């Protein structure tokens, strides 16, 4: 390919010169032009071919081709700042070479000069007239404030000097008064901690998490006008993270969340009174008060349970996690004279923590408050929302990341044997890659050191020998902390305040690191803070038998100690490569969905918190739908569902219309101005839940047994059950998709035939393949049948008809392609009374039809109770 000068016009003498675009175009064209050599020299006068000259010409062209490929690659097709990996990309890298890695800075600087990119920094840019006035005013006020501060400081020094002189004359000395420990108000809601003056205006209607400044740079946050549960909560990372989250959770790496927005309620009283309060909110059963709950009542295990409304025992409130404080057992009994012995021995008081989602905190708080006042002796309730922070982390590398951040304080477990203490047990768990392998609801409590003293963290050596793995298996089977666990200092408020107040500043930490020397960590001091922590091992709570989701760790610690631990986790270099990822609310929804679990509150519309969440999501979807032009949005009122149904989507097309599901279609009117089904539903008050709509929970994991029991003893008409929907054939359910039961009309047999065909396909995969002649004959027969029968007019592309609205049983609240199962699944809720009221077989009752909102194609699926 040779350069042709006729393709490009030369610049005329009268022009002002080449522009930047033309120069870039010429440079790119030149880089993609390949030099060639004529082959005439390879021919002699007689016409004979000179092989050596011909081969030399071809070698020259091959070399020119290679050079042209390399030049074209670097000819401004991609800029230097565009070649940075996704995790290192920065917005300012296009005009600031300092934001580009060192290996690309020279190239980036050259490209900015060639493109005349403005690279003036903000502090060196000449200010405008308005900005100059503002800067002068700010400088004037700053000088005035400095003079005022100096006067106040001089007056304070004079008063202190006068006080010291007076004390010396009186023969006394100066002393400092210890600060008063603020007490938490009993039975009253707590207030958020006072924010720094610099950020006070930004926290008028919300509270920042301890790691807010970390997340605000790297994540999409909840908006200031609509904060989530009055907190500034990260929603998702700014970079694409759907597949990386899946990999970090189950394959390689780790992912962490700041869960400090979870609410903590403390109950303090006698054990019998606390038990009565918990029973009043629906915490019953063998796992709590029977033989199975013995370890939980002693404080060595935690408990997952559901609470229910006080006046409505069938209406759930929220899932909670309960943690008892370990009670010390007296070893020695003091001999007391019978005459001096007290008439009634004093009953020891115990403490219990209730961890609940912030969306249901106020509802549960009111129920506990009413129940505690009816006890004798009464139970004191404290709001610890801004006292206790928490971090959750999961993934194969979660244990090693926590090990570097939570190093036991030397001598923190003086009451336990050295080899069986919870601190030593925690240090021996380095080889655990799945927290679900620990005993169910396991708990560890000890004091840790300040992780900033050993920052930046270093990669730990993961044990991989057979002997170490056998020792780890023995440790998990014995689990000695059930007998050696002592009371946690985290339950003691003075200990929490001491740990928070003794945290040294970052400047003090840097001074100690400087004195320690390069590559060495500062030596510990007796005055270093002891951070009390409680580590909880979590595992999946779903009832699905095929569930194999990995577990996670939850760390409870003082609110002000969350940030040092968080930075140590985030910057730990994992042994598998990379660093720990962070997640937001959407990542929690994603991982719960992949594990087949229902995410609270979004997947529980039968609770008050879940109803409010669905209402909020429906309002957002409605506003987004209305913002679109009419030509670019889906008109739900014009959808033809066929099967003799009126035009229009069932209920609100952009939401899960539970009111329409419970109350049925609106009454038809004869007036011409009667609104359609979609418009009529808008007039209803969506903020008020339908009467008696509630979720039901089952203790067993066998869906067939549940259906059999419900057939014998009917359930309420408005009882919702959370289910997982798995499509039998291809397709992916989307949020707000409609779930139908199989119709009772002749259409039912056609839908059942699809399930039969799926079973036949599975059998054919295991059978040996047929010959080509047989396959050709079957193909001809199927083609002949399709040409004779044709496609029904009311069926789109040969799909079966959609059942009528009377067969609607629920909605999909979360749906997407499930990376764990490799197919489309969904989490939804169905009305059990409508799902099991038919006289069909047990296997057919679990079959359903899923249709995405706004579509006219249904997919056959199967539901399982989760």
Tab-separated table of C-alpha atoms in Angstrom, residues 398-695:
chain	number	residue	atom	x	y	z
A	398	UNK	CA	-12.132	-13.197	53.933
A	399	UNK	CA	-10.488	-15.034	56.841
A	400	UNK	CA	-6.921	-14.002	56.008
A	401	UNK	CA	-8.026	-10.395	55.440
A	402	UNK	CA	-9.638	-10.311	58.888
A	403	UNK	CA	-6.654	-12.021	60.524
A	404	UNK	CA	-4.379	-9.091	59.658
A	405	UNK	CA	-6.872	-6.479	60.877
A	406	UNK	CA	-7.942	-8.261	64.084
A	407	UNK	CA	-4.819	-9.332	65.946
A	408	UNK	CA	-5.572	-10.413	69.556
A	409	UNK	CA	-4.205	-8.123	72.239
A	410	UNK	CA	-1.486	-9.887	74.283
A	411	UNK	CA	-2.940	-11.248	77.512
A	412	UNK	CA	-6.558	-10.338	76.686
A	413	UNK	CA	-7.825	-13.837	77.627
A	414	UNK	CA	-6.317	-14.249	81.071
A	415	UNK	CA	-9.244	-16.326	82.341
A	416	UNK	CA	-8.964	-19.056	79.687
A	417	UNK	CA	-6.227	-21.627	79.110
A	418	UNK	CA	-3.678	-20.357	76.646
A	419	UNK	CA	-4.280	-23.035	74.019
A	420	UNK	CA	-8.113	-22.987	74.178
A	421	UNK	CA	-8.823	-19.278	74.486
A	422	UNK	CA	-11.042	-17.613	71.847
A	423	UNK	CA	-8.091	-15.447	70.778
A	424	UNK	CA	-5.891	-18.463	70.061
A	425	UNK	CA	-8.772	-20.215	68.353
A	426	UNK	CA	-9.194	-17.217	66.062
A	427	UNK	CA	-5.488	-17.253	65.173
A	428	UNK	CA	-5.733	-20.961	64.287
A	429	UNK	CA	-8.525	-20.378	61.739
A	430	UNK	CA	-6.209	-18.956	59.057
A	431	UNK	CA	-6.752	-21.937	56.759
A	432	UNK	CA	-10.556	-21.530	56.687
A	433	UNK	CA	-11.725	-20.458	53.238
A	434	UNK	CA	-15.467	-20.787	53.906
A	435	UNK	CA	-16.910	-19.470	57.196
A	436	UNK	CA	-19.861	-21.838	56.704
A	437	UNK	CA	-17.537	-24.701	57.699
A	438	UNK	CA	-17.559	-23.463	61.305
A	439	UNK	CA	-20.213	-24.705	63.753
A	440	UNK	CA	-23.575	-23.111	63.108
A	441	UNK	CA	-23.894	-19.611	64.620
A	442	UNK	CA	-20.378	-19.782	66.075
A	443	UNK	CA	-19.173	-16.776	68.060
A	444	UNK	CA	-15.754	-15.487	69.168
A	445	UNK	CA	-15.073	-12.563	71.494
A	446	UNK	CA	-11.724	-11.003	72.476
A	447	UNK	CA	-9.788	-7.717	72.461
A	448	UNK	CA	-7.639	-6.651	69.514
A	449	UNK	CA	-4.830	-4.184	68.923
A	450	UNK	CA	-4.971	-1.043	66.815
A	451	UNK	CA	-4.505	-2.264	63.193
A	452	UNK	CA	-2.849	1.028	62.228
A	453	UNK	CA	0.263	-0.040	64.174
A	454	UNK	CA	0.881	-2.743	61.552
A	455	UNK	CA	-0.111	-0.840	58.427
A	456	UNK	CA	0.318	-1.502	55.541
A	457	UNK	CA	-0.605	-5.146	56.164
A	458	UNK	CA	1.519	-7.944	54.788
A	459	UNK	CA	0.348	-11.122	53.111
A	460	UNK	CA	0.056	-14.072	55.480
A	461	UNK	CA	1.311	-17.565	54.728
A	462	UNK	CA	-1.775	-19.728	54.318
A	463	UNK	CA	-1.323	-23.247	55.795
A	464	UNK	CA	-1.684	-25.928	53.128
A	465	UNK	CA	0.032	-29.028	54.508
A	466	UNK	CA	-1.955	-32.140	55.338
A	467	UNK	CA	-1.013	-31.997	59.024
A	468	UNK	CA	-2.233	-28.415	59.371
A	469	UNK	CA	-5.495	-29.237	57.612
A	470	UNK	CA	-6.055	-32.190	59.971
A	471	UNK	CA	-5.429	-29.977	63.005
A	472	UNK	CA	-7.910	-27.449	61.642
A	473	UNK	CA	-10.542	-30.159	61.167
A	474	UNK	CA	-10.049	-31.319	64.766
A	475	UNK	CA	-10.382	-27.742	66.008
A	476	UNK	CA	-13.649	-27.228	64.126
A	477	UNK	CA	-15.072	-30.487	65.427
A	478	UNK	CA	-14.223	-29.811	69.087
A	479	UNK	CA	-14.812	-26.027	69.082
A	480	UNK	CA	-13.446	-25.266	72.533
A	481	UNK	CA	-14.800	-21.650	72.706
A	482	UNK	CA	-18.148	-23.168	73.743
A	483	UNK	CA	-16.525	-23.820	77.131
A	484	UNK	CA	-13.835	-21.114	77.362
A	485	UNK	CA	-15.720	-18.047	76.117
A	486	UNK	CA	-15.884	-15.280	78.710
A	487	UNK	CA	-18.034	-12.148	78.880
A	488	UNK	CA	-17.239	-9.724	76.081
A	489	UNK	CA	-15.987	-6.240	76.904
A	490	UNK	CA	-18.118	-4.953	74.040
A	491	UNK	CA	-21.208	-5.273	76.266
A	492	UNK	CA	-19.595	-2.902	78.790
A	493	UNK	CA	-20.073	0.741	77.838
A	494	UNK	CA	-17.035	2.089	79.769
A	495	UNK	CA	-14.846	-0.386	77.877
A	496	UNK	CA	-16.258	0.795	74.559
A	497	UNK	CA	-15.692	4.439	75.427
A	498	UNK	CA	-12.166	3.728	76.680
A	499	UNK	CA	-11.247	1.988	73.451
A	500	UNK	CA	-12.629	4.873	71.391
A	501	UNK	CA	-10.956	7.594	73.465
A	502	UNK	CA	-7.566	5.892	73.604
A	503	UNK	CA	-7.307	5.642	69.829
A	504	UNK	CA	-4.228	7.739	68.977
A	505	UNK	CA	-4.337	10.221	66.144
A	506	UNK	CA	-2.873	9.373	62.773
A	507	UNK	CA	-0.047	11.848	63.402
A	508	UNK	CA	0.909	9.994	66.584
A	509	UNK	CA	0.862	6.702	64.705
A	510	UNK	CA	3.098	8.178	61.982
A	511	UNK	CA	5.608	9.442	64.577
A	512	UNK	CA	5.886	5.966	66.111
A	513	UNK	CA	6.342	4.415	62.674
A	514	UNK	CA	9.105	6.915	61.891
A	515	UNK	CA	10.941	6.065	65.112
A	516	UNK	CA	10.607	2.338	64.413
A	517	UNK	CA	12.549	2.665	61.160
A	518	UNK	CA	11.843	1.625	57.585
A	519	UNK	CA	10.249	-1.789	57.133
A	520	UNK	CA	9.534	-2.247	60.843
A	521	UNK	CA	6.330	-1.913	62.843
A	522	UNK	CA	6.192	0.093	66.087
A	523	UNK	CA	6.587	-1.926	69.256
A	524	UNK	CA	3.411	-2.197	71.392
A	525	UNK	CA	2.916	-0.043	74.478
A	526	UNK	CA	0.838	-0.633	77.615
A	527	UNK	CA	-1.195	2.472	76.784
A	528	UNK	CA	-2.312	1.142	73.387
A	529	UNK	CA	-6.092	0.765	73.100
A	530	UNK	CA	-7.757	-2.610	73.447
A	531	UNK	CA	-10.559	-2.784	70.892
A	532	UNK	CA	-13.285	-5.246	71.976
A	533	UNK	CA	-14.755	-7.231	69.080
A	534	UNK	CA	-17.296	-10.008	68.571
A	535	UNK	CA	-16.867	-12.159	65.448
A	536	UNK	CA	-19.914	-14.043	64.155
A	537	UNK	CA	-19.836	-16.824	61.559
A	538	UNK	CA	-22.775	-16.717	59.139
A	539	UNK	CA	-24.161	-19.296	56.761
A	540	UNK	CA	-27.024	-19.319	54.282
A	541	UNK	CA	-30.509	-19.453	55.836
A	542	UNK	CA	-32.335	-20.702	52.766
A	543	UNK	CA	-34.276	-23.974	52.808
A	544	UNK	CA	-33.224	-25.031	49.310
A	545	UNK	CA	-31.452	-28.389	49.315
A	546	UNK	CA	-29.141	-27.553	46.397
A	547	UNK	CA	-27.875	-24.407	48.078
A	548	UNK	CA	-24.088	-24.345	48.489
A	549	UNK	CA	-23.494	-20.633	49.036
A	550	UNK	CA	-20.353	-19.730	51.001
A	551	UNK	CA	-20.658	-18.156	54.420
A	552	UNK	CA	-19.465	-14.813	55.725
A	553	UNK	CA	-18.026	-13.108	58.805
A	554	UNK	CA	-19.682	-10.316	60.783
A	555	UNK	CA	-17.489	-8.209	63.079
A	556	UNK	CA	-19.089	-6.115	65.845
A	557	UNK	CA	-16.919	-3.371	67.356
A	558	UNK	CA	-17.227	0.194	68.705
A	559	UNK	CA	-18.534	2.770	66.231
A	560	UNK	CA	-15.372	4.911	66.193
A	561	UNK	CA	-13.090	1.883	65.758
A	562	UNK	CA	-14.626	0.798	62.456
A	563	UNK	CA	-12.505	3.029	60.211
A	564	UNK	CA	-9.027	1.736	61.257
A	565	UNK	CA	-10.160	-1.870	60.809
A	566	UNK	CA	-11.807	-1.036	57.475
A	567	UNK	CA	-8.649	0.451	55.938
A	568	UNK	CA	-6.591	-2.536	57.051
A	569	UNK	CA	-9.056	-4.897	55.324
A	570	UNK	CA	-9.254	-2.846	52.130
A	571	UNK	CA	-5.481	-2.569	51.620
A	572	UNK	CA	-4.542	-6.126	52.537
A	573	UNK	CA	-2.778	-7.896	49.594
A	574	UNK	CA	-4.591	-11.225	49.291
A	575	UNK	CA	-2.570	-14.395	48.788
A	576	UNK	CA	-4.648	-15.084	45.650
A	577	UNK	CA	-3.777	-11.654	44.226
A	578	UNK	CA	-5.429	-8.254	44.346
A	579	UNK	CA	-7.147	-6.564	47.263
A	580	UNK	CA	-10.442	-6.934	49.040
A	581	UNK	CA	-13.384	-5.448	47.132
A	582	UNK	CA	-16.124	-3.416	48.764
A	583	UNK	CA	-19.823	-3.662	48.059
A	584	UNK	CA	-23.041	-1.766	48.520
A	585	UNK	CA	-26.719	-2.533	48.904
A	586	UNK	CA	-27.004	-3.823	45.334
A	587	UNK	CA	-24.187	-6.306	45.897
A	588	UNK	CA	-26.027	-7.667	48.935
A	589	UNK	CA	-29.132	-8.120	46.819
A	590	UNK	CA	-27.113	-9.833	44.100
A	591	UNK	CA	-25.406	-12.351	46.395
A	592	UNK	CA	-28.647	-13.145	48.232
A	593	UNK	CA	-30.300	-13.711	44.881
A	594	UNK	CA	-27.518	-16.017	43.686
A	595	UNK	CA	-27.713	-18.024	46.917
A	596	UNK	CA	-31.475	-18.480	46.504
A	597	UNK	CA	-32.193	-16.351	49.574
A	598	UNK	CA	-34.786	-13.636	49.948
A	599	UNK	CA	-33.278	-10.228	50.672
A	600	UNK	CA	-34.894	-8.197	53.443
A	601	UNK	CA	-36.794	-5.943	53.048
A	602	UNK	CA	-37.187	-6.005	49.244
A	603	UNK	CA	-38.349	-9.616	48.899
A	604	UNK	CA	-40.843	-9.535	51.792
A	605	UNK	CA	-43.787	-7.382	50.670
A	606	UNK	CA	-45.943	-8.878	53.435
A	607	UNK	CA	-44.002	-6.948	56.096
A	608	UNK	CA	-44.322	-3.252	56.783
A	609	UNK	CA	-40.655	-2.609	55.915
A	610	UNK	CA	-40.951	-4.634	52.715
A	611	UNK	CA	-44.137	-2.834	51.721
A	612	UNK	CA	-42.488	0.569	52.148
A	613	UNK	CA	-39.468	-0.583	50.109
A	614	UNK	CA	-41.676	-1.802	47.249
A	615	UNK	CA	-43.639	1.440	47.374
A	616	UNK	CA	-40.404	3.447	47.096
A	617	UNK	CA	-39.143	1.332	44.174
A	618	UNK	CA	-42.514	1.617	42.390
A	619	UNK	CA	-42.442	5.396	42.696
A	620	UNK	CA	-38.934	5.532	41.236
A	621	UNK	CA	-39.957	3.291	38.338
A	622	UNK	CA	-43.051	5.410	37.682
A	623	UNK	CA	-41.063	8.641	37.552
A	624	UNK	CA	-38.520	7.059	35.233
A	625	UNK	CA	-41.299	5.785	32.964
A	626	UNK	CA	-42.993	9.197	32.857
A	627	UNK	CA	-39.739	10.994	32.014
A	628	UNK	CA	-39.363	9.032	28.810
A	629	UNK	CA	-40.990	10.402	25.643
A	630	UNK	CA	-44.149	8.625	24.583
A	631	UNK	CA	-42.436	7.302	21.501
A	632	UNK	CA	-39.676	5.680	23.546
A	633	UNK	CA	-41.585	4.122	26.420
A	634	UNK	CA	-43.704	1.033	26.714
A	635	UNK	CA	-47.427	1.810	26.681
A	636	UNK	CA	-48.861	-0.636	29.170
A	637	UNK	CA	-52.470	0.238	28.291
A	638	UNK	CA	-52.094	-0.991	24.696
A	639	UNK	CA	-50.752	-4.479	25.478
A	640	UNK	CA	-52.921	-7.295	24.138
A	641	UNK	CA	-52.571	-10.316	26.423
A	642	UNK	CA	-54.964	-12.400	24.331
A	643	UNK	CA	-57.174	-15.176	25.661
A	644	UNK	CA	-60.176	-12.849	25.645
A	645	UNK	CA	-58.690	-10.455	28.211
A	646	UNK	CA	-59.162	-6.685	27.968
A	647	UNK	CA	-56.266	-4.627	26.652
A	648	UNK	CA	-53.723	-3.347	29.094
A	649	UNK	CA	-51.254	-4.658	31.652
A	650	UNK	CA	-52.569	-6.174	34.872
A	651	UNK	CA	-52.259	-3.426	37.461
A	652	UNK	CA	-49.293	-1.050	37.335
A	653	UNK	CA	-46.879	-2.180	34.681
A	654	UNK	CA	-43.849	-0.671	36.424
A	655	UNK	CA	-44.530	-2.229	39.839
A	656	UNK	CA	-45.670	-5.337	41.694
A	657	UNK	CA	-49.327	-4.422	42.197
A	658	UNK	CA	-50.186	-6.435	45.310
A	659	UNK	CA	-53.397	-4.493	45.799
A	660	UNK	CA	-54.620	-5.660	42.384
A	661	UNK	CA	-53.631	-9.234	43.244
A	662	UNK	CA	-55.610	-9.272	46.496
A	663	UNK	CA	-58.609	-7.156	45.530
A	664	UNK	CA	-58.968	-8.420	41.958
A	665	UNK	CA	-59.719	-6.416	38.807
A	666	UNK	CA	-61.675	-3.150	39.163
A	667	UNK	CA	-65.426	-3.170	38.614
A	668	UNK	CA	-66.404	-2.360	35.035
A	669	UNK	CA	-68.504	0.767	34.551
A	670	UNK	CA	-70.721	1.742	31.671
A	671	UNK	CA	-69.574	5.330	31.495
A	672	UNK	CA	-67.456	6.348	28.538
A	673	UNK	CA	-64.915	8.115	30.689
A	674	UNK	CA	-64.188	5.069	32.819
A	675	UNK	CA	-60.467	4.669	33.331
A	676	UNK	CA	-58.611	1.614	32.115
A	677	UNK	CA	-57.283	-1.010	34.469
A	678	UNK	CA	-53.830	0.557	34.629
A	679	UNK	CA	-55.163	4.065	35.261
A	680	UNK	CA	-57.805	2.999	37.749
A	681	UNK	CA	-55.188	1.318	39.858
A	682	UNK	CA	-53.247	4.585	40.071
A	683	UNK	CA	-56.104	6.198	41.953
A	684	UNK	CA	-55.804	3.746	44.821
A	685	UNK	CA	-53.738	4.647	47.845
A	686	UNK	CA	-50.604	2.609	47.316
A	687	UNK	CA	-49.121	3.633	50.667
A	688	UNK	CA	-51.686	1.597	52.616
A	689	UNK	CA	-51.105	-2.199	52.492
A	690	UNK	CA	-54.083	-4.378	51.636
A	691	UNK	CA	-55.857	-5.799	54.647
A	692	UNK	CA	-54.291	-8.901	56.237
A	693	UNK	CA	-51.534	-9.206	53.601
A	694	UNK	CA	-48.633	-10.919	55.368
A	695	UNK	CA	-45.722	-13.263	54.775
